[in-house]
Amino acid sequence: MTTELPTMFPWQSEVLERALKLKQSNHLPHAVMLEAASDYQMDGLARYLSMLLLCDQPENLSLCGRCEACRMMSAGTYADFSLVTLEVDEKSKKLNKNIKIDQIRNLIHELYLTHKYARLKIAVIFPAEAMNKSSANALLKTLEEPAADVLLLLITRNPGRIPITLRSRCQSWTIDPADERASLQWLADQGIDAAIAAQYLQYAGGDPLLAMHLQQQNYAQRVEKFKTSLAAFLRGGQSATELCKNLLSDEVAIPRRLIEMTLKAYCYKACGMDSAAQKISAVERDKARGLLDLQRRAQQQLQVEENNLDFQLQLEDVLISLKQILTRRLS
Ligand SMILES: [Zn+2]
């Protein structure tokens, strides 16, 4: 079975170059905490970086594709590579929220087994912040007594959510987010029309991979649909429950993103940031304060996703608060 070689993205080249140089000069650390620029394609990043470090003849950061390591990694048969990530729960069929202690124990066991090949052994964990306390503690012991010729790679978007004891034992690498020009260029290279690319990059807060993902989901159409329903709700033509039901026909990431975007837009508007500097009235200032509070609150509330009912209740609560703020008058 042969799978395609993973892809690298232009904005990752700095970190990839650094990794390769460290390997070539025999200075690779035992453990690295890599801060990724996007939640997307972490799997691809993990594989590409690992393959680059294993490849016999990488050229200009490209994989040779022919050596033993490249072939076996592509086929998923390279025994000295382990990847631990969130698993799908057998019962609920949903993605687990944590990386379980058993996964980490298995990984540690693998790390101390004899190398199968005369190369580096690589173990990757992502998203590393998904390790719970016991998983992180188990891993900590390994970092205190690292096995020889092993690279442990923790990939995360939120290093701050990883225990400092763990972080301090890793060398820290960061992938800087792509700038706007590079992002638009990359989206254009993927065959996305310039105007559409610009719109999606804005939806994605500047993350080209997320922009691509949203474009594949036809997010723009959902935004338009949501705007119409929200307007009806704010006019009183639709209840919060009805609006939520429509929203929840999508996976929760979509309504979460829609709400985040809407609150941000209203905040900008209330603060006068959407137009040339204008004097803000007392009503608008009050609105802005309420919206900023709601934005913070919504971020926390909409993280619940154990079951859909919880999420729906939180979503309704946020929407009702939004309506109250927007229709509030100074007494
Ligand atoms: Zn190769």
GROMACS .gro file of C-alpha atoms and ligand atoms in nm:
model
  332
    1MET     CA    1   0.000   0.000   0.000
    2THR     CA    2   0.153   0.331  -0.100
    3THR     CA    3   0.015   0.662   0.008
    4GLU     CA    4   0.115   1.001  -0.125
    5LEU     CA    5   0.404   1.190   0.027
    6PRO     CA    6   0.282   1.454   0.274
    7THR     CA    7   0.294   1.816   0.166
    8MET     CA    8   0.499   2.098   0.312
    9PHE     CA    9   0.373   2.455   0.313
   10PRO     CA   10   0.592   2.755   0.231
   11TRP     CA   11   0.548   2.909   0.577
   12GLN     CA   12   0.687   2.595   0.740
   13SER     CA   13   1.022   2.608   0.562
   14GLU     CA   14   1.208   2.799   0.833
   15VAL     CA   15   1.136   2.537   1.098
   16LEU     CA   16   1.200   2.250   0.858
   17GLU     CA   17   1.538   2.399   0.766
   18ARG     CA   18   1.629   2.442   1.128
   19ALA     CA   19   1.534   2.083   1.208
   20LEU     CA   20   1.736   1.947   0.919
   21LYS     CA   21   2.045   2.151   1.011
   22LEU     CA   22   2.028   2.028   1.370
   23LYS     CA   23   2.004   1.672   1.249
   24GLN     CA   24   2.290   1.708   1.005
   25SER     CA   25   2.514   1.855   1.274
   26ASN     CA   26   2.407   1.587   1.523
   27HIS     CA   27   2.249   1.842   1.750
   28LEU     CA   28   1.888   1.732   1.748
   29PRO     CA   29   1.742   1.759   2.097
   30HIS     CA   30   1.556   1.468   2.260
   31ALA     CA   31   1.234   1.657   2.280
   32VAL     CA   32   1.083   1.943   2.083
   33MET     CA   33   0.771   2.143   2.144
   34LEU     CA   34   0.658   2.274   1.808
   35GLU     CA   35   0.404   2.552   1.807
   36ALA     CA   36   0.206   2.517   1.486
   37ALA     CA   37   0.053   2.812   1.305
   38SER     CA   38  -0.274   2.632   1.237
   39ASP     CA   39  -0.499   2.364   1.382
   40TYR     CA   40  -0.521   2.219   1.035
   41GLN     CA   41  -0.289   1.968   0.875
   42MET     CA   42  -0.102   1.892   1.199
   43ASP     CA   43  -0.093   1.535   1.082
   44GLY     CA   44   0.071   1.639   0.755
   45LEU     CA   45   0.317   1.860   0.941
   46ALA     CA   46   0.410   1.577   1.178
   47ARG     CA   47   0.467   1.337   0.891
   48TYR     CA   48   0.656   1.580   0.672
   49LEU     CA   49   0.893   1.690   0.946
   50SER     CA   50   0.954   1.331   1.053
   51MET     CA   51   1.015   1.214   0.698
   52LEU     CA   52   1.252   1.501   0.634
   53LEU     CA   53   1.459   1.393   0.936
   54LEU     CA   54   1.454   1.030   0.826
   55CYS     CA   55   1.509   1.075   0.452
   56ASP     CA   56   1.855   0.973   0.327
   57GLN     CA   57   1.876   1.242   0.060
   58PRO     CA   58   1.648   1.537   0.121
   59GLU     CA   59   1.704   1.812  -0.131
   60ASN     CA   60   1.602   2.174  -0.070
   61LEU     CA   61   1.363   2.053   0.197
   62SER     CA   62   1.204   1.807  -0.047
   63LEU     CA   63   1.183   1.438   0.032
   64CYS     CA   64   1.370   1.210  -0.206
   65GLY     CA   65   1.073   0.972  -0.217
   66ARG     CA   66   1.298   0.680  -0.308
   67CYS     CA   67   1.501   0.589   0.000
   68GLU     CA   68   1.399   0.314   0.240
   69ALA     CA   69   1.268   0.561   0.498
   70CYS     CA   70   1.061   0.756   0.242
   71ARG     CA   71   0.912   0.440   0.100
   72MET     CA   72   0.831   0.283   0.434
   73MET     CA   73   0.697   0.603   0.586
   74SER     CA   74   0.472   0.652   0.281
   75ALA     CA   75   0.347   0.298   0.316
   76GLY     CA   76   0.297   0.341   0.690
   77THR     CA   77   0.532   0.052   0.766
   78TYR     CA   78   0.826   0.235   0.924
   79ALA     CA   79   0.837   0.069   1.265
   80ASP     CA   80   1.045   0.338   1.439
   81PHE     CA   81   0.779   0.605   1.396
   82SER     CA   82   0.482   0.647   1.628
   83LEU     CA   83   0.210   0.903   1.617
   84VAL     CA   84  -0.030   0.966   1.901
   85THR     CA   85  -0.333   1.185   1.851
   86LEU     CA   86  -0.699   1.206   1.954
   87GLU     CA   87  -0.885   0.885   1.883
   88VAL     CA   88  -1.247   0.827   1.791
   89ASP     CA   89  -1.440   0.677   2.080
   90GLU     CA   90  -1.574   0.334   1.988
   91LYS     CA   91  -1.908   0.385   2.158
   92SER     CA   92  -1.998   0.746   2.086
   93LYS     CA   93  -1.814   0.755   1.749
   94LYS     CA   94  -1.698   1.102   1.846
   95LEU     CA   95  -1.343   1.228   1.870
   96ASN     CA   96  -1.210   1.198   2.227
   97LYS     CA   97  -1.128   1.528   2.393
   98ASN     CA   98  -0.816   1.393   2.560
   99ILE     CA   99  -0.516   1.187   2.471
  100LYS     CA  100  -0.550   0.893   2.706
  101ILE     CA  101  -0.288   0.766   2.947
  102ASP     CA  102  -0.289   0.425   2.774
  103GLN     CA  103  -0.191   0.587   2.447
  104ILE     CA  104   0.104   0.755   2.618
  105ARG     CA  105   0.202   0.432   2.798
  106ASN     CA  106   0.207   0.244   2.468
  107LEU     CA  107   0.416   0.519   2.314
  108ILE     CA  108   0.667   0.511   2.600
  109HIS     CA  109   0.692   0.135   2.565
  110GLU     CA  110   0.774   0.175   2.194
  111LEU     CA  111   1.036   0.437   2.267
  112TYR     CA  112   1.244   0.202   2.478
  113LEU     CA  113   1.227  -0.092   2.236
  114THR     CA  114   1.541  -0.157   2.031
  115HIS     CA  115   1.556   0.043   1.707
  116LYS     CA  116   1.450  -0.160   1.403
  117TYR     CA  117   1.653   0.052   1.164
  118ALA     CA  118   1.982   0.238   1.188
  119ARG     CA  119   1.803   0.570   1.197
  120LEU     CA  120   1.640   0.802   1.438
  121LYS     CA  121   1.327   0.688   1.615
  122ILE     CA  122   1.054   0.952   1.611
  123ALA     CA  123   0.745   0.981   1.826
  124VAL     CA  124   0.490   1.256   1.767
  125ILE     CA  125   0.208   1.372   1.990
  126PHE     CA  126  -0.053   1.621   1.869
  127PRO     CA  127  -0.242   1.821   1.977
  128ALA     CA  128  -0.005   1.800   2.273
  129GLU     CA  129  -0.231   2.018   2.490
  130ALA     CA  130  -0.492   1.740   2.471
  131MET     CA  131  -0.287   1.524   2.708
  132ASN     CA  132  -0.456   1.511   3.045
  133LYS     CA  133  -0.264   1.547   3.367
  134SER     CA  134  -0.179   1.179   3.408
  135SER     CA  135  -0.073   1.149   3.043
  136ALA     CA  136   0.154   1.451   3.081
  137ASN     CA  137   0.301   1.312   3.404
  138ALA     CA  138   0.376   0.977   3.244
  139LEU     CA  139   0.551   1.152   2.960
  140LEU     CA  140   0.749   1.371   3.196
  141LYS     CA  141   0.930   1.068   3.338
  142THR     CA  142   1.040   0.974   2.985
  143LEU     CA  143   1.176   1.321   2.927
  144GLU     CA  144   1.378   1.299   3.243
  145GLU     CA  145   1.548   0.980   3.118
  146PRO     CA  146   1.540   1.008   2.739
  147ALA     CA  147   1.611   0.700   2.529
  148ALA     CA  148   1.903   0.719   2.285
  149ASP     CA  149   1.848   0.835   1.925
  150VAL     CA  150   1.489   0.921   1.988
  151LEU     CA  151   1.312   1.243   1.900
  152LEU     CA  152   0.993   1.321   2.081
  153LEU     CA  153   0.793   1.583   1.898
  154LEU     CA  154   0.503   1.756   2.070
  155ILE     CA  155   0.294   1.966   1.833
  156THR     CA  156   0.056   2.221   1.974
  157ARG     CA  157  -0.134   2.539   1.906
  158ASN     CA  158  -0.143   2.628   2.275
  159PRO     CA  159   0.191   2.577   2.450
  160GLY     CA  160   0.051   2.768   2.746
  161ARG     CA  161  -0.189   2.482   2.816
  162ILE     CA  162   0.092   2.231   2.856
  163PRO     CA  163   0.241   2.189   3.205
  164ILE     CA  164   0.552   2.402   3.250
  165THR     CA  165   0.743   2.099   3.383
  166LEU     CA  166   0.694   1.933   3.045
  167ARG     CA  167   0.754   2.244   2.839
  168SER     CA  168   1.079   2.327   3.015
  169ARG     CA  169   1.226   1.992   2.908
  170CYS     CA  170   1.159   2.052   2.540
  171GLN     CA  171   1.336   2.272   2.292
  172SER     CA  172   1.086   2.520   2.165
  173TRP     CA  173   1.027   2.570   1.790
  174THR     CA  174   0.763   2.795   1.639
  175ILE     CA  175   0.606   2.811   1.297
  176ASP     CA  176   0.516   3.170   1.230
  177PRO     CA  177   0.180   3.220   1.061
  178ALA     CA  178   0.194   3.294   0.689
  179ASP     CA  179   0.163   3.664   0.606
  180GLU     CA  180  -0.126   3.784   0.394
  181ARG     CA  181   0.063   3.794   0.067
  182ALA     CA  182   0.204   3.445   0.107
  183SER     CA  183  -0.138   3.315   0.214
  184LEU     CA  184  -0.315   3.466  -0.086
  185GLN     CA  185  -0.045   3.335  -0.316
  186TRP     CA  186  -0.079   2.987  -0.171
  187LEU     CA  187  -0.459   2.995  -0.204
  188ALA     CA  188  -0.420   3.112  -0.564
  189ASP     CA  189  -0.183   2.821  -0.626
  190GLN     CA  190  -0.461   2.592  -0.505
  191GLY     CA  191  -0.679   2.729  -0.782
  192ILE     CA  192  -0.893   2.959  -0.569
  193ASP     CA  193  -1.003   3.282  -0.735
  194ALA     CA  194  -0.835   3.593  -0.586
  195ALA     CA  195  -1.155   3.761  -0.460
  196ILE     CA  196  -1.283   3.439  -0.305
  197ALA     CA  197  -0.942   3.370  -0.151
  198ALA     CA  198  -0.937   3.716   0.009
  199GLN     CA  199  -1.287   3.667   0.151
  200TYR     CA  200  -1.206   3.325   0.294
  201LEU     CA  201  -0.875   3.439   0.438
  202GLN     CA  202  -1.069   3.704   0.625
  203TYR     CA  203  -1.319   3.444   0.753
  204ALA     CA  204  -1.023   3.233   0.868
  205GLY     CA  205  -0.854   3.517   1.057
  206GLY     CA  206  -0.553   3.495   0.825
  207ASP     CA  207  -0.496   3.117   0.846
  208PRO     CA  208  -0.464   2.993   0.485
  209LEU     CA  209  -0.520   2.629   0.577
  210LEU     CA  210  -0.838   2.713   0.762
  211ALA     CA  211  -0.942   2.935   0.468
  212MET     CA  212  -0.900   2.637   0.238
  213HIS     CA  213  -1.096   2.414   0.474
  214LEU     CA  214  -1.381   2.666   0.500
  215GLN     CA  215  -1.389   2.710   0.125
  216GLN     CA  216  -1.427   2.334   0.081
  217GLN     CA  217  -1.720   2.349   0.321
  218ASN     CA  218  -1.881   2.632   0.128
  219TYR     CA  219  -1.874   2.846   0.440
  220ALA     CA  220  -1.964   3.171   0.259
  221GLN     CA  221  -2.307   3.032   0.181
  222ARG     CA  222  -2.358   2.943   0.548
  223VAL     CA  223  -2.258   3.295   0.651
  224GLU     CA  224  -2.524   3.442   0.421
  225LYS     CA  225  -2.786   3.199   0.551
  226PHE     CA  226  -2.694   3.277   0.909
  227LYS     CA  227  -2.708   3.653   0.851
  228THR     CA  228  -3.064   3.622   0.719
  229SER     CA  229  -3.179   3.404   1.012
  230LEU     CA  230  -3.004   3.625   1.266
  231ALA     CA  231  -3.175   3.933   1.123
  232ALA     CA  232  -3.512   3.754   1.152
  233PHE     CA  233  -3.431   3.658   1.512
  234LEU     CA  234  -3.330   4.012   1.605
  235ARG     CA  235  -3.652   4.147   1.451
  236GLY     CA  236  -3.850   3.897   1.655
  237GLY     CA  237  -3.953   3.694   1.351
  238GLN     CA  238  -3.776   3.380   1.468
  239SER     CA  239  -3.714   3.230   1.813
  240ALA     CA  240  -3.369   3.154   1.955
  241THR     CA  241  -3.458   2.785   1.951
  242GLU     CA  242  -3.546   2.792   1.582
  243LEU     CA  243  -3.228   2.979   1.499
  244CYS     CA  244  -3.023   2.730   1.700
  245LYS     CA  245  -3.185   2.433   1.531
  246ASN     CA  246  -3.084   2.570   1.193
  247LEU     CA  247  -2.733   2.636   1.315
  248LEU     CA  248  -2.695   2.291   1.463
  249SER     CA  249  -2.761   2.116   1.137
  250ASP     CA  250  -2.387   2.174   1.091
  251GLU     CA  251  -2.100   2.034   1.297
  252VAL     CA  252  -2.049   2.254   1.608
  253ALA     CA  253  -1.731   2.413   1.471
  254ILE     CA  254  -1.942   2.603   1.217
  255PRO     CA  255  -2.191   2.772   1.456
  256ARG     CA  256  -1.903   2.840   1.695
  257ARG     CA  257  -1.717   3.019   1.419
  258LEU     CA  258  -2.028   3.203   1.299
  259ILE     CA  259  -2.101   3.334   1.647
  260GLU     CA  260  -1.741   3.436   1.702
  261MET     CA  261  -1.738   3.623   1.372
  262THR     CA  262  -2.073   3.791   1.438
  263LEU     CA  263  -1.975   3.908   1.786
  264LYS     CA  264  -1.648   4.044   1.655
  265ALA     CA  265  -1.827   4.233   1.378
  266TYR     CA  266  -2.077   4.383   1.624
  267CYS     CA  267  -1.793   4.478   1.861
  268TYR     CA  268  -1.611   4.658   1.582
  269LYS     CA  269  -1.929   4.833   1.484
  270ALA     CA  270  -2.014   4.940   1.838
  271CYS     CA  271  -1.659   5.067   1.891
  272GLY     CA  272  -1.674   5.263   1.566
  273MET     CA  273  -1.392   5.055   1.419
  274ASP     CA  274  -1.585   4.959   1.109
  275SER     CA  275  -1.592   5.312   0.972
  276ALA     CA  276  -1.378   5.626   0.983
  277ALA     CA  277  -1.323   5.753   1.335
  278GLN     CA  278  -1.656   5.869   1.462
  279LYS     CA  279  -1.777   5.987   1.796
  280ILE     CA  280  -1.928   5.702   1.992
  281SER     CA  281  -2.254   5.773   2.168
  282ALA     CA  282  -2.317   5.659   2.524
  283VAL     CA  283  -2.556   5.393   2.393
  284GLU     CA  284  -2.295   5.258   2.156
  285ARG     CA  285  -2.030   5.257   2.426
  286ASP     CA  286  -2.260   5.061   2.653
  287LYS     CA  287  -2.330   4.821   2.370
  288ALA     CA  288  -1.961   4.779   2.299
  289ARG     CA  289  -1.893   4.695   2.663
  290GLY     CA  290  -2.173   4.438   2.667
  291LEU     CA  291  -2.056   4.285   2.342
  292LEU     CA  292  -1.696   4.253   2.457
  293ASP     CA  293  -1.815   4.076   2.772
  294LEU     CA  294  -2.039   3.849   2.569
  295GLN     CA  295  -1.758   3.769   2.330
  296ARG     CA  296  -1.539   3.651   2.617
  297ARG     CA  297  -1.825   3.455   2.772
  298ALA     CA  298  -1.929   3.294   2.442
  299GLN     CA  299  -1.578   3.169   2.383
  300GLN     CA  300  -1.598   2.967   2.703
  301GLN     CA  301  -1.964   2.868   2.678
  302LEU     CA  302  -1.935   2.732   2.327
  303GLN     CA  303  -1.649   2.501   2.415
  304VAL     CA  304  -1.899   2.251   2.560
  305GLU     CA  305  -1.966   1.975   2.319
  306GLU     CA  306  -2.010   1.660   2.524
  307ASN     CA  307  -2.360   1.642   2.391
  308ASN     CA  308  -2.555   1.850   2.149
  309LEU     CA  309  -2.819   1.955   2.398
  310ASP     CA  310  -2.563   2.133   2.615
  311PHE     CA  311  -2.423   2.312   2.316
  312GLN     CA  312  -2.769   2.413   2.201
  313LEU     CA  313  -2.852   2.560   2.542
  314GLN     CA  314  -2.529   2.759   2.554
  315LEU     CA  315  -2.583   2.878   2.198
  316GLU     CA  316  -2.939   2.993   2.276
  317ASP     CA  317  -2.813   3.175   2.582
  318VAL     CA  318  -2.547   3.359   2.382
  319LEU     CA  319  -2.798   3.456   2.110
  320ILE     CA  320  -3.052   3.583   2.362
  321SER     CA  321  -2.782   3.789   2.535
  322LEU     CA  322  -2.679   3.930   2.198
  323LYS     CA  323  -3.034   4.035   2.123
  324GLN     CA  324  -3.068   4.198   2.465
  325ILE     CA  325  -2.748   4.396   2.417
  326LEU     CA  326  -2.834   4.509   2.065
  327THR     CA  327  -3.183   4.623   2.161
  328ARG     CA  328  -3.079   4.781   2.491
  329ARG     CA  329  -3.165   5.146   2.538
  330LEU     CA  330  -3.018   5.380   2.797
  331SER     CA  331  -3.263   5.419   3.082
  332ZN      ZN  332   1.407   0.979   0.115
   0.00000   0.00000   0.00000
